[in-house]
Coordinates of C-alpha atoms and ligand atoms in Angstrom, one line a residue:
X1 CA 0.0 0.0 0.0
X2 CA 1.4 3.6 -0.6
X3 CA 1.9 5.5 2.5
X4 CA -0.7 8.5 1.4
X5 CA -3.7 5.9 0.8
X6 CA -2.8 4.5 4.6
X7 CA -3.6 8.1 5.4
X8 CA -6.0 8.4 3.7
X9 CA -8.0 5.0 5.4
X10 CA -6.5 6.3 8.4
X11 CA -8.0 10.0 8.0
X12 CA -11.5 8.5 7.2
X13 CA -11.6 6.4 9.7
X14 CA -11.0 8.9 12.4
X15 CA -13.3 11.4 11.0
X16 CA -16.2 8.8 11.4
X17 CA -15.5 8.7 14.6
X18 CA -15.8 12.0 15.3
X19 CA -19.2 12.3 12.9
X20 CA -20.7 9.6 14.9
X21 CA -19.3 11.2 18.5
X22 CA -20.5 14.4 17.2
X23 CA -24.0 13.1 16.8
X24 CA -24.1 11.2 20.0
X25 CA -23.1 14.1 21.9
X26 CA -25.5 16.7 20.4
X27 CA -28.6 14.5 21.0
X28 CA -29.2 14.7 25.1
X29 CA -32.3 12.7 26.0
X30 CA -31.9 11.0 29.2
X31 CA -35.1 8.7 30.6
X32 CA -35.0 9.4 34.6
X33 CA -37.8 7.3 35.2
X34 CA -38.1 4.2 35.6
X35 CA -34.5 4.7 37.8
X36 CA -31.9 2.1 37.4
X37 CA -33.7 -1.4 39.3
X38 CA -36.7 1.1 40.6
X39 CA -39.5 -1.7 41.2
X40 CA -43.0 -1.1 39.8
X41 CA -46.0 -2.4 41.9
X42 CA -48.4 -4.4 39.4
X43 CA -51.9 -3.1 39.2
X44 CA -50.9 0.7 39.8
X45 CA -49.9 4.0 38.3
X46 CA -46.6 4.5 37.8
X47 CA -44.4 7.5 36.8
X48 CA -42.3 7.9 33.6
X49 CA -40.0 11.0 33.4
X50 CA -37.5 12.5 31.3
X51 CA -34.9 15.4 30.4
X52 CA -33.7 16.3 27.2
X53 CA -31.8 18.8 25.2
X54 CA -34.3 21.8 24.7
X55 CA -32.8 22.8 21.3
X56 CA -33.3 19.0 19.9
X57 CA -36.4 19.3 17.8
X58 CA -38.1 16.6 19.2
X59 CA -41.4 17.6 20.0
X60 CA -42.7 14.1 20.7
X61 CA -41.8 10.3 20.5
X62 CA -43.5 6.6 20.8
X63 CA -43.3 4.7 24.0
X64 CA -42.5 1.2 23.8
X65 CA -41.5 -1.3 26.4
X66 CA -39.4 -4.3 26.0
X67 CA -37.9 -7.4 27.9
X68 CA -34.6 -8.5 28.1
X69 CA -34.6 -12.2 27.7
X70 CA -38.3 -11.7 25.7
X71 CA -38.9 -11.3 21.8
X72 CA -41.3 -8.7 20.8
X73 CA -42.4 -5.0 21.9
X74 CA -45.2 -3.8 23.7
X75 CA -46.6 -0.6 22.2
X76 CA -47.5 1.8 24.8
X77 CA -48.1 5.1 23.5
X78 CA -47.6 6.9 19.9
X79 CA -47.4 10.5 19.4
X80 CA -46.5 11.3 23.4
X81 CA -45.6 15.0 23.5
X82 CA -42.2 15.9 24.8
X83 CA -43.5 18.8 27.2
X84 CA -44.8 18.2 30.1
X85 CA -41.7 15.5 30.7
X86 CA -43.0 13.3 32.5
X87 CA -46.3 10.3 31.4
X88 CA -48.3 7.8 33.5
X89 CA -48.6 4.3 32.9
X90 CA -50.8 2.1 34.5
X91 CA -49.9 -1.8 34.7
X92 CA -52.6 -4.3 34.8
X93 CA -51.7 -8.0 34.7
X94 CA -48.6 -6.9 33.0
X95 CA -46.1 -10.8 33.5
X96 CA -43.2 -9.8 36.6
X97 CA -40.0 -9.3 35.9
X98 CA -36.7 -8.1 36.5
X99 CA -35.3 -6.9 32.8
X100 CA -37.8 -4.4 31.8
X101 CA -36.6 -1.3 30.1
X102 CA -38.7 1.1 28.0
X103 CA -37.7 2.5 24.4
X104 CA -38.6 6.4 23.4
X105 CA -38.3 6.4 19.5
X106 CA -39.8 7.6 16.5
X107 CA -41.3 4.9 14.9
X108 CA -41.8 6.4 11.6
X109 CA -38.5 6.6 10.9
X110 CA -36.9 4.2 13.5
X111 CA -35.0 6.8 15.2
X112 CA -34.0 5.9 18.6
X113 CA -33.9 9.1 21.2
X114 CA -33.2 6.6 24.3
X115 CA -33.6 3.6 26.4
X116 CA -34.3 3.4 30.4
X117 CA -32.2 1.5 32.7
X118 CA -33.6 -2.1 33.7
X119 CA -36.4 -2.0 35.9
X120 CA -38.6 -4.6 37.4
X121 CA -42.3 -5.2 37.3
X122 CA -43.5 -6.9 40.4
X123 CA -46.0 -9.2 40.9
X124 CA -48.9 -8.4 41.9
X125 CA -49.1 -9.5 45.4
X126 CA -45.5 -7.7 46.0
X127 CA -45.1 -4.8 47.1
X128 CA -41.8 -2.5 46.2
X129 CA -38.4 -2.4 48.7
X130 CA -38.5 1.3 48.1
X131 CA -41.5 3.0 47.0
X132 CA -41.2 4.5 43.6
X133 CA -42.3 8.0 42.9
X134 CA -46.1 8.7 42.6
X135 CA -47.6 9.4 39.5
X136 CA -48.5 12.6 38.3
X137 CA -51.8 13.6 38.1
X138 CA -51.4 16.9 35.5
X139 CA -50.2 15.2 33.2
X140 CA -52.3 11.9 31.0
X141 CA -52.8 7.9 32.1
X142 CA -51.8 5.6 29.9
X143 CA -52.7 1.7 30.3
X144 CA -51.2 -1.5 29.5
X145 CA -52.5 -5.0 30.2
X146 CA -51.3 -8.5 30.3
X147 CA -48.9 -10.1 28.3
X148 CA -46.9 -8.4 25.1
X149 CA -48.7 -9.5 21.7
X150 CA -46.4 -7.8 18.7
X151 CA -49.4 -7.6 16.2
X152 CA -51.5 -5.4 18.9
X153 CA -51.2 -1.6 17.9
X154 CA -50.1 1.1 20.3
X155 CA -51.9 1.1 23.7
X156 CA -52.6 4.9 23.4
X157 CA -52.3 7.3 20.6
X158 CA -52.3 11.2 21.0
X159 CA -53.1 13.5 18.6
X160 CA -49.7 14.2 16.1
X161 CA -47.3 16.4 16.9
X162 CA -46.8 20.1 16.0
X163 CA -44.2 21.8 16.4
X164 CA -44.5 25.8 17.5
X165 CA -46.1 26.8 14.7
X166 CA -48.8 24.4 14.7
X167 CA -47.4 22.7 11.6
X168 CA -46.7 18.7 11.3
X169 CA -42.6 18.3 12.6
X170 CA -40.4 17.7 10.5
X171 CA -37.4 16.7 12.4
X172 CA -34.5 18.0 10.1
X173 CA -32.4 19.3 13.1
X174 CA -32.1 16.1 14.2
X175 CA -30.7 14.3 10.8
X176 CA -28.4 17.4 9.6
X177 CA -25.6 16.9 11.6
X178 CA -24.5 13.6 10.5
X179 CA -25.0 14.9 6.9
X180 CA -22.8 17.4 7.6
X181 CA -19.8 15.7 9.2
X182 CA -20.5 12.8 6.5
X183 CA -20.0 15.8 3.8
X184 CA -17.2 17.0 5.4
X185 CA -15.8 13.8 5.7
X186 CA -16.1 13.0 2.1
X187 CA -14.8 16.5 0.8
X188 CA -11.6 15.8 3.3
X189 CA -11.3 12.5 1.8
X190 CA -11.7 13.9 -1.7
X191 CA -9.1 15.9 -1.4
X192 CA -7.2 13.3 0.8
X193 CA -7.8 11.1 -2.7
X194 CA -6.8 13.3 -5.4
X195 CA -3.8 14.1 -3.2
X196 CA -2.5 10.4 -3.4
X197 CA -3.1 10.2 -7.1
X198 CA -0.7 13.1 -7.2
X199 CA -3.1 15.6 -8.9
Ligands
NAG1 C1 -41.7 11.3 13.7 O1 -41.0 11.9 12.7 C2 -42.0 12.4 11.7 C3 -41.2 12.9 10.5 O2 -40.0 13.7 10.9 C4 -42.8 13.5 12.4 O3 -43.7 14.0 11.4 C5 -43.5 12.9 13.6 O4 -44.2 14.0 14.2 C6 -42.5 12.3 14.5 N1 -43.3 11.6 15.5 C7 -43.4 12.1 16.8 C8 -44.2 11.3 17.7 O5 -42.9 13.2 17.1

């Protein structure tokens, strides 16, 4: 191999890197609820919250909640707004367990915002080590019951989301930065390219 094309592999490379840091970094969208191994009581309302960047463009996102060691999803919610930050969910018969997590996306598109930490769902005779914190009551009830069937359609749908102007959202903040880096990538390798060939 001639040394430039070995820095050229090695520039391109690293600049993915960065592209993909850059996008990691500039999307902040942390679930706080459920808590890392907070225990849900069966048969109750519990509290989902969250924080996220303000400047992200993501007005609203799907709900969905997923086992570990299980196949399939269970839809909770489409179309859940972003502001209040925080959404109820009431359990009924929903199958105990230890490896629960729950999944904010966009399932349009399939664009992940973020995943909870692992959290249990008791049984419903059980009662929690530490009570978790009670649900909200400004803000809207959504319920789920018994055990996940992957043809069912989301639990609860809200109306779509708008952004500010009280048109449909399109989430173009969100996407351009990866184009970006990608172009600049490919422009540095261009030139990285064209540089090797001796032109
Ligand atoms: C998902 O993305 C589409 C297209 O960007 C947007 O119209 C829709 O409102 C988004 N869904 C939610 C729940 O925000």
């Amino acid at each position: 191999m001639r040394p430039g094309s070995t820095i050229v592999s090695t520039y391109s490379s690293a600049c993915l890197v960065l592209a993909l840091l850059a996008v990691n970094t500039s999307a902040y969208f942390i679930i706080d609820e459920p808590a890392l191994n907070r225990q849900w009581p069966n048969n109750a309302v519990n509290l989902v919250t969250w924080s996220k960047g303000v400047l992200d463009g993501v007005n609203g996102f799907d709900v969905e909640m997923a086992q570990m060691g299980q196949d399939g999803l269970r839809l909770v919610a489409r179309n859940v707004p972003s502001k209040p930050n925080s959404l109820n969910i009431m359990l009924q018969d929903i199958p105990a367990g230890d490896d629960y997590f729950l999944i904010f996306i966009n399932s349009t598109h399939g664009v992940m915002h973020s995943t909870s930490s692992r959290f249990s769902i008791l049984a419903a005779s059980a009662s929690p080590s530490s009570p978790p914190p009670a649900a909200n009551p400004s803000v809207p009830t959504v319920t789920i019951s018994g055990t996940p069937n992957p043809t069912q359609p989301f639990a609860t749908t809200f109306p779509a989301i708008l952004d500010n102007a009280g048109r449909p959202t399109v989430q173009l903040y969100k996407e351009s930065p990866i184009l970006i880096a990608m172009s600049m990538c490919f422009i540095g390798w261009l030139f990285g390219a064209l540089w090797t060939l001796g032109w």
